[in-house]
PDB file of C-alpha atoms and ligand atoms in Angstrom:
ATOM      1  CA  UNK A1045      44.501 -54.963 -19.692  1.00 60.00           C
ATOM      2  CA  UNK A1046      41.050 -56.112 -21.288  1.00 70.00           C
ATOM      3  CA  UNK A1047      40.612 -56.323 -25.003  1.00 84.00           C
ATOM      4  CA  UNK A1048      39.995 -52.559 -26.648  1.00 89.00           C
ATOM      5  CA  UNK A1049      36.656 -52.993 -27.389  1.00 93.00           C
ATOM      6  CA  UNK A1050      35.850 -54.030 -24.140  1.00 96.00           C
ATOM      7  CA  UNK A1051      37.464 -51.169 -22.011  1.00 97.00           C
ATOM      8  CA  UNK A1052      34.803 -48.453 -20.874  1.00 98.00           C
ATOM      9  CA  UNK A1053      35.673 -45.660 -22.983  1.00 97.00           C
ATOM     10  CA  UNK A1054      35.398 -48.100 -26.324  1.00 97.00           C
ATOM     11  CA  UNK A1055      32.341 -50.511 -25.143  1.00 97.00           C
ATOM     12  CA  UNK A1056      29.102 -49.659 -26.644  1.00 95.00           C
ATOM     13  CA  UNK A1057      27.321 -52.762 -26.383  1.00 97.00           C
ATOM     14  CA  UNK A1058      26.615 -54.799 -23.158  1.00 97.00           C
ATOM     15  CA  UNK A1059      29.488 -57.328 -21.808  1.00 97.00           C
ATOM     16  CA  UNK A1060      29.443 -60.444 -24.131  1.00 97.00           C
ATOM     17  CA  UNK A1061      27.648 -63.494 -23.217  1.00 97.00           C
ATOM     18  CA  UNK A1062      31.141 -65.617 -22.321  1.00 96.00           C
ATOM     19  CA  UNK A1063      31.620 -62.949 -19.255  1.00 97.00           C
ATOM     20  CA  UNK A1064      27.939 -61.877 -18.387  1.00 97.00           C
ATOM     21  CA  UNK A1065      27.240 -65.670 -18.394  1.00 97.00           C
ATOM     22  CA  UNK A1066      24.069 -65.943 -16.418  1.00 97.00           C
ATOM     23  CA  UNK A1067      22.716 -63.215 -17.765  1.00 97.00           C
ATOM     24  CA  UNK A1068      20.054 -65.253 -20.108  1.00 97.00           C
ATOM     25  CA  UNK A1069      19.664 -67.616 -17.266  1.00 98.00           C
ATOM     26  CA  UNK A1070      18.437 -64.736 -15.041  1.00 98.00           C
ATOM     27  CA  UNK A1071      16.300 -61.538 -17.562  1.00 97.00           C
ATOM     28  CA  UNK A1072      16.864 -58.296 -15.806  1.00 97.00           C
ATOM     29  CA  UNK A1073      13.021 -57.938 -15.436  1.00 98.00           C
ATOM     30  CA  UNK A1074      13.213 -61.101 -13.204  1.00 98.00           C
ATOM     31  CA  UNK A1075      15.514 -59.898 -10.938  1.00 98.00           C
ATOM     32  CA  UNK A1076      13.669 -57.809  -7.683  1.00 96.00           C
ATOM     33  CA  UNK A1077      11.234 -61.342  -7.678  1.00 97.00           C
ATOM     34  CA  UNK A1078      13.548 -63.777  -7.266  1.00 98.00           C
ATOM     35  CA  UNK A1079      13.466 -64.658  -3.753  1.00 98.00           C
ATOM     36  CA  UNK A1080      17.406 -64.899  -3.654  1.00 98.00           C
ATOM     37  CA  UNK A1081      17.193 -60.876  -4.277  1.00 98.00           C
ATOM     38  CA  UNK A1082      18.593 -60.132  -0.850  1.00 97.00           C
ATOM     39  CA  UNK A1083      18.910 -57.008   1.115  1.00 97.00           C
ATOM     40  CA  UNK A1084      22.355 -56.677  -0.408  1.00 97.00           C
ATOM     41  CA  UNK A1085      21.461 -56.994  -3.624  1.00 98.00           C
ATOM     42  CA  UNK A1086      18.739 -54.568  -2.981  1.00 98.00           C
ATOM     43  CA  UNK A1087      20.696 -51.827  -1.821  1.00 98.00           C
ATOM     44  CA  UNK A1088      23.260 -52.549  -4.331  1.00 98.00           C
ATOM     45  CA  UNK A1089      20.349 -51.557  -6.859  1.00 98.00           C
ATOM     46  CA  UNK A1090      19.153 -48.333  -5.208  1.00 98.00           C
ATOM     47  CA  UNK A1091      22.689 -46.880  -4.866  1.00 98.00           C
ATOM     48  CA  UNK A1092      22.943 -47.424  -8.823  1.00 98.00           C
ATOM     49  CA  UNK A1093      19.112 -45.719  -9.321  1.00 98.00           C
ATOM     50  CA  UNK A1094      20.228 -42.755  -6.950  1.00 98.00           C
ATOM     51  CA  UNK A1095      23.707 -42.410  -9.037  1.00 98.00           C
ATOM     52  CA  UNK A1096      21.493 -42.642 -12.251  1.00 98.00           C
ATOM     53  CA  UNK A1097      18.874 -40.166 -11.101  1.00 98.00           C
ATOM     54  CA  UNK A1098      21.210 -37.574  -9.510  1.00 98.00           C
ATOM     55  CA  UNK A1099      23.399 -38.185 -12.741  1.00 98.00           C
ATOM     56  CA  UNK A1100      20.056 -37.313 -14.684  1.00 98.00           C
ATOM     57  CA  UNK A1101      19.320 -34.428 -12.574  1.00 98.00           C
ATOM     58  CA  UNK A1102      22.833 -32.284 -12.553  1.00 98.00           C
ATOM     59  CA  UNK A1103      22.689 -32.859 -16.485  1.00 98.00           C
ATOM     60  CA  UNK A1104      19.331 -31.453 -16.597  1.00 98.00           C
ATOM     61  CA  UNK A1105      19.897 -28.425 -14.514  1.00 98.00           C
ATOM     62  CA  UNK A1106      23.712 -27.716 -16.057  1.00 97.00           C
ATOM     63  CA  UNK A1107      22.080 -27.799 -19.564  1.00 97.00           C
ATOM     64  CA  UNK A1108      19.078 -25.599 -18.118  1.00 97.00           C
ATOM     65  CA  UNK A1109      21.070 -22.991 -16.560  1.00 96.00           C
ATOM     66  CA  UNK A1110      23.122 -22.752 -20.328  1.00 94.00           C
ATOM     67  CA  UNK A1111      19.862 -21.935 -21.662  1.00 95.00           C
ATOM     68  CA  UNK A1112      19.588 -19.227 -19.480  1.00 93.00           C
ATOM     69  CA  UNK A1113      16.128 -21.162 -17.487  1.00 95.00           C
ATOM     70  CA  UNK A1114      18.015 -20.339 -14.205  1.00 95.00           C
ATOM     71  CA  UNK A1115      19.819 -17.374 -12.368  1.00 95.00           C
ATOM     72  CA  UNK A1116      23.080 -18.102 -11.229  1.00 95.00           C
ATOM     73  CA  UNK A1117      22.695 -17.866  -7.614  1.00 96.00           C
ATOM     74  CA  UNK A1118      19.584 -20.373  -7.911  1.00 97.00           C
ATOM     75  CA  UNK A1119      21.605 -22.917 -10.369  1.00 97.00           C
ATOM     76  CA  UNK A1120      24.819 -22.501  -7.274  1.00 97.00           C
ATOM     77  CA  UNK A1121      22.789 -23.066  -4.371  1.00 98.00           C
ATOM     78  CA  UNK A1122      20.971 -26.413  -6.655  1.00 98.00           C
ATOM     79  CA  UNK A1123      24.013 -27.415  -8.356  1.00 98.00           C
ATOM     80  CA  UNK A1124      27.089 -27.285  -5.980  1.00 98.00           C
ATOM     81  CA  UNK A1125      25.757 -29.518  -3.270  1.00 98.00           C
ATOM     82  CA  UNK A1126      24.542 -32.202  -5.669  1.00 98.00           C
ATOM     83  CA  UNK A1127      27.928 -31.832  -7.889  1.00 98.00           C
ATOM     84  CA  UNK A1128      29.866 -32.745  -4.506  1.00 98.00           C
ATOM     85  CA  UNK A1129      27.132 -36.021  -2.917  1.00 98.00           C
ATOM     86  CA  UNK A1130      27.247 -37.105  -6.492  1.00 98.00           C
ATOM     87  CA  UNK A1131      30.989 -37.669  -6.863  1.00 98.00           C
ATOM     88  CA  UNK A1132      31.342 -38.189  -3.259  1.00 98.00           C
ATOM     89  CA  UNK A1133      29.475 -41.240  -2.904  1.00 98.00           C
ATOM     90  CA  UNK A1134      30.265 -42.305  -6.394  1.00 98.00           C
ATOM     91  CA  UNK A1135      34.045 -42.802  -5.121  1.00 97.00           C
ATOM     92  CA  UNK A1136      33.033 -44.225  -1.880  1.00 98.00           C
ATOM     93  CA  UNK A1137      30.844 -46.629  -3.347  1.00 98.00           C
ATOM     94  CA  UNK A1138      33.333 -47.729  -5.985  1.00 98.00           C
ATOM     95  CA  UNK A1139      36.088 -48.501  -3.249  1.00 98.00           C
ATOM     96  CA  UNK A1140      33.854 -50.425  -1.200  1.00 98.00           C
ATOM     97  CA  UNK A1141      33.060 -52.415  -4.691  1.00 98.00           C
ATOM     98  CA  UNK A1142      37.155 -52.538  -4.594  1.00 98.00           C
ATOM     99  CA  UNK A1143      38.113 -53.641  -1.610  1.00 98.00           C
ATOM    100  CA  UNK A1144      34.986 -55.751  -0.231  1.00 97.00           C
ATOM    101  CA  UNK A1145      32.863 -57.109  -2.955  1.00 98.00           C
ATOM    102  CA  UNK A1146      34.602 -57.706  -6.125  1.00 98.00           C
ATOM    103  CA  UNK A1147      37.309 -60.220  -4.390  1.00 97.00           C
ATOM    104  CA  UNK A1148      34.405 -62.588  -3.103  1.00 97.00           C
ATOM    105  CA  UNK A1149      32.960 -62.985  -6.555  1.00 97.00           C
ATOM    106  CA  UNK A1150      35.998 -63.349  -8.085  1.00 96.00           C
ATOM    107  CA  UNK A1151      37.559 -65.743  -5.606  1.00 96.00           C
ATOM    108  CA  UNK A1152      34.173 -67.470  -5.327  1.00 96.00           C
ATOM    109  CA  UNK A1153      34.509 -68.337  -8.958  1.00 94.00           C
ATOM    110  CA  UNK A1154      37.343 -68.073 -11.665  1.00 96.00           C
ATOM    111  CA  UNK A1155      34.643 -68.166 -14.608  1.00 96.00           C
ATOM    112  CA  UNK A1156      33.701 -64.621 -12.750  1.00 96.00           C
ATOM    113  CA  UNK A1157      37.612 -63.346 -12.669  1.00 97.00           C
ATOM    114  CA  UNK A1158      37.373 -61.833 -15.935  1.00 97.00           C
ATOM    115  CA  UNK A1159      34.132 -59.819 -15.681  1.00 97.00           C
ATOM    116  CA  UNK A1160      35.147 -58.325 -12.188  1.00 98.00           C
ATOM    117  CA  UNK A1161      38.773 -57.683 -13.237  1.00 97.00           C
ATOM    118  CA  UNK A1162      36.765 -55.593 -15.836  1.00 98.00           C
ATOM    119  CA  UNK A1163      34.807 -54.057 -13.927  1.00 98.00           C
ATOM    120  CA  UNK A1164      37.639 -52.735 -11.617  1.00 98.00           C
ATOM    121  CA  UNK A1165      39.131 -51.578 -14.839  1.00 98.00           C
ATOM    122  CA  UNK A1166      36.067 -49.586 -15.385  1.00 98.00           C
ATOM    123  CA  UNK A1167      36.765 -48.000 -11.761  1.00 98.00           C
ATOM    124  CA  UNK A1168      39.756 -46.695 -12.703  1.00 98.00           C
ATOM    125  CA  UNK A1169      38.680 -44.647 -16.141  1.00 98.00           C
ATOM    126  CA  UNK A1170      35.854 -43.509 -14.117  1.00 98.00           C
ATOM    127  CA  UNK A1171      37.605 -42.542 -11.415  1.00 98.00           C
ATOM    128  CA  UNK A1172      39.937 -40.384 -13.465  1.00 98.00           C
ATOM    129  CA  UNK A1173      36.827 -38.107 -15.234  1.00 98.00           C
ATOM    130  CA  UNK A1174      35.625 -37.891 -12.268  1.00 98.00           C
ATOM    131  CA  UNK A1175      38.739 -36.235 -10.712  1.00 98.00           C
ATOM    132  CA  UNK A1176      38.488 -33.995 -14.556  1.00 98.00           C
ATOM    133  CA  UNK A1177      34.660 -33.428 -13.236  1.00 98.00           C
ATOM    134  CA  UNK A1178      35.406 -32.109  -9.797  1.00 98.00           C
ATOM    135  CA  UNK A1179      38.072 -29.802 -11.402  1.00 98.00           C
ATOM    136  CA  UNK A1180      35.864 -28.572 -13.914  1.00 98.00           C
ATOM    137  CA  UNK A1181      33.008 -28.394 -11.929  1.00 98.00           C
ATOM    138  CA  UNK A1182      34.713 -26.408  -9.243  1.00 98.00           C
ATOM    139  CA  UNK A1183      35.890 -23.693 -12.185  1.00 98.00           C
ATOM    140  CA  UNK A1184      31.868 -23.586 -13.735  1.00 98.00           C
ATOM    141  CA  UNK A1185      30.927 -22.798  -9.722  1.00 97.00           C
ATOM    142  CA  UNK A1186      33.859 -20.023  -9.010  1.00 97.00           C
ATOM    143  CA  UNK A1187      32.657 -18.877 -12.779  1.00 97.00           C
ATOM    144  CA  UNK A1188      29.358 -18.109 -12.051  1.00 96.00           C
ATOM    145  CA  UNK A1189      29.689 -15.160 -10.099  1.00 92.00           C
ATOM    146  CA  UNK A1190      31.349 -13.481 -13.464  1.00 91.00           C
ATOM    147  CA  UNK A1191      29.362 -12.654 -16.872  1.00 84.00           C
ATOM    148  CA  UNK A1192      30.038 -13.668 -20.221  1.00 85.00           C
ATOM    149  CA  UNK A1193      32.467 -15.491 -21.740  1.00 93.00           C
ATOM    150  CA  UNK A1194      34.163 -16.870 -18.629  1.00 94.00           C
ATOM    151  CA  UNK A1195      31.567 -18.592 -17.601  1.00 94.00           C
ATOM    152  CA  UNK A1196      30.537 -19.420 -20.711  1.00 94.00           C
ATOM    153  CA  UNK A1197      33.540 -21.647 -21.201  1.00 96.00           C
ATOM    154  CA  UNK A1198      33.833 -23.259 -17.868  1.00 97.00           C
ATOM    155  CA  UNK A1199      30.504 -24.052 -18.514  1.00 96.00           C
ATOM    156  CA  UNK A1200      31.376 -25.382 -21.954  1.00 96.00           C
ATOM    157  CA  UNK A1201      34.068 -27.588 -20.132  1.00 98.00           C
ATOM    158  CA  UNK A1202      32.073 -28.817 -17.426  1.00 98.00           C
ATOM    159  CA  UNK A1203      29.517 -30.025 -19.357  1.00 98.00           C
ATOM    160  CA  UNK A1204      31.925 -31.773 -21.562  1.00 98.00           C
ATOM    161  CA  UNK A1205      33.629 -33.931 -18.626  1.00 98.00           C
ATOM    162  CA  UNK A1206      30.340 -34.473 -16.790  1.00 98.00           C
ATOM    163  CA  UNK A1207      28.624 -36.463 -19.965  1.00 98.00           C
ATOM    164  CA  UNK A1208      31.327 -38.278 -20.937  1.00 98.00           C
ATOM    165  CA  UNK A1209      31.459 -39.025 -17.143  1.00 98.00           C
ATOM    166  CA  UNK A1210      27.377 -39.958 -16.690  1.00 98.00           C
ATOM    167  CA  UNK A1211      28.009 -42.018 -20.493  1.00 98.00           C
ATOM    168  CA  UNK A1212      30.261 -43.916 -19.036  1.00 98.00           C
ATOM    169  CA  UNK A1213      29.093 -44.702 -15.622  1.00 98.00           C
ATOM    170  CA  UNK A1214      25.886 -45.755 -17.040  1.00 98.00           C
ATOM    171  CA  UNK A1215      27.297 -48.209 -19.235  1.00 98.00           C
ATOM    172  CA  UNK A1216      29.300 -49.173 -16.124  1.00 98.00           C
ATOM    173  CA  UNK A1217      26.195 -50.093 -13.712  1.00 98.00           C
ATOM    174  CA  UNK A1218      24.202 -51.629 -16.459  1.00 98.00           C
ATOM    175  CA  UNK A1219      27.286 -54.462 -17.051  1.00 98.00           C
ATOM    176  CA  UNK A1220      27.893 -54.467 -13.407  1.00 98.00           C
ATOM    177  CA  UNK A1221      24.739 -55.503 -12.726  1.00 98.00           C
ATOM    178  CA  UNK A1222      24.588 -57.819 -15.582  1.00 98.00           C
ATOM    179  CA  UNK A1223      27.130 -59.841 -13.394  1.00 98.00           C
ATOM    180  CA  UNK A1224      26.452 -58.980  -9.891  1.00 98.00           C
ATOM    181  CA  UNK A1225      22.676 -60.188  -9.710  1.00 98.00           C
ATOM    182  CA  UNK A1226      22.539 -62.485 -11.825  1.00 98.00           C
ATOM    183  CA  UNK A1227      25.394 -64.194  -9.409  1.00 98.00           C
ATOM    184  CA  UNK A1228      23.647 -63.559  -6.750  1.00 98.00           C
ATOM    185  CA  UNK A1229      20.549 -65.009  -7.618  1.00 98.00           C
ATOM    186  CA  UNK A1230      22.118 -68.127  -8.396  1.00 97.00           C
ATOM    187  CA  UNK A1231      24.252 -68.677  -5.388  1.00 97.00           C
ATOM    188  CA  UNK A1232      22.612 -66.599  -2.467  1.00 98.00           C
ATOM    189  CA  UNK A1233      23.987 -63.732  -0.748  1.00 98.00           C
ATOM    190  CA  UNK A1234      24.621 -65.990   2.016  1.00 97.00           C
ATOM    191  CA  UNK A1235      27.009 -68.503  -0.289  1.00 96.00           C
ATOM    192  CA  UNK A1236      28.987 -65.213  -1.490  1.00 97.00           C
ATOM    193  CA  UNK A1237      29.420 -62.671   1.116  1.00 95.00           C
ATOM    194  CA  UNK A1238      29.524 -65.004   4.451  1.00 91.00           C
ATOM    195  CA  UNK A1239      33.001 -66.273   3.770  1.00 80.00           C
TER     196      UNK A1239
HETATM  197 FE1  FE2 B1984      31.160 -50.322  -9.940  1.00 83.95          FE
HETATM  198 FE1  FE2 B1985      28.266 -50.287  -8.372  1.00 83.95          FE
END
């Protein structure tokens, strides 16, 4: 287990400079330049911008439809297929993370042990609001076809899981990144992943 502060649910701040180490070597605003910004490294980056912007997006439209901007068969027909990609490729992506990527940084370098281990950690808390997400999210969708109250509170409960979920995954891909391009931009995608 990680130090409190540094588990998702507590961590406010970006990962410290002793684990996001090359961080200051390599500015975030340098990154997509570098000519060691592979293909992987690209894609990594546009799965994270998708996750962002379809977090953004079901946020928008959930807090929309609450203020009564959107008739409930609209919101379903906008919402439910976008609730289900969203979570769908969120787990997917995180087990390929798991099982494929995170080993060959952390077995390419012990200083990187640490930040992955953490990052795997983060996996895990995510992974469980996301399960609470899918639940709730299901209930808000079966609610909408009934007035009042009902929905009212299953919207109430969705929205509650799906921030905390979209707060935390956000801080999640910002440190991730923090340590996965940085890395790569110092050691080539071709040094890491062709093991
Ligand atoms: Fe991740
Ligand atoms: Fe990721």
């Amino acid at each position: 287990m990680s130090t409190p502060h540094l588990i998702l649910p507590n961590r406010t701040a970006p990962l410290p400079a002793d684990i996001a180490y090359l961080r200051e070597k390599y500015p975030r605003e340098t990154w997509d330049a570098h000519r060691n910004f592979g293909d992987t490294a690209r894609f990594w980056m546009q799965m994270h911008d998708m996750f962002r912007e379809l977090g953004g997006m079901l946020k928008t439209a959930t807090h929309h439809f609450r203020e009564g901007g959107m008739a409930p068969e609209e919101f379903h027909r906008f919402f439910a297929p976008r609730l289900r990609y969203f979570l769908g490729h969120l787990e997917g992506h995180h087990g390929i993370e798991d099982a494929q990527y995170f080993p060959l940084f952390r077995s390419y370098d012990k200083r990187l042990i640490v930040g992955f281990d953490l990052l795997e950690e983060d996996h895990e808390y995510i992974h469980e609001q996301l399960i609470l997400s899918a639940q709730t999210g299901q209930a808000f969708i079966a609610a909408l076809a009934e007035e009042g109250d009902a929905r009212r509170f299953a919207a109430d409960a969705y929205a509650e899981s799906a921030d905390r979920l979209l707060d935390w995954l956000l801080r999640h891909l910002a440190d991730e990144e923090d340590l996965v391009m940085p890395t790569i931009i110092e050691h080539t995608e071709t040094a890491l992943f062709s093991r």
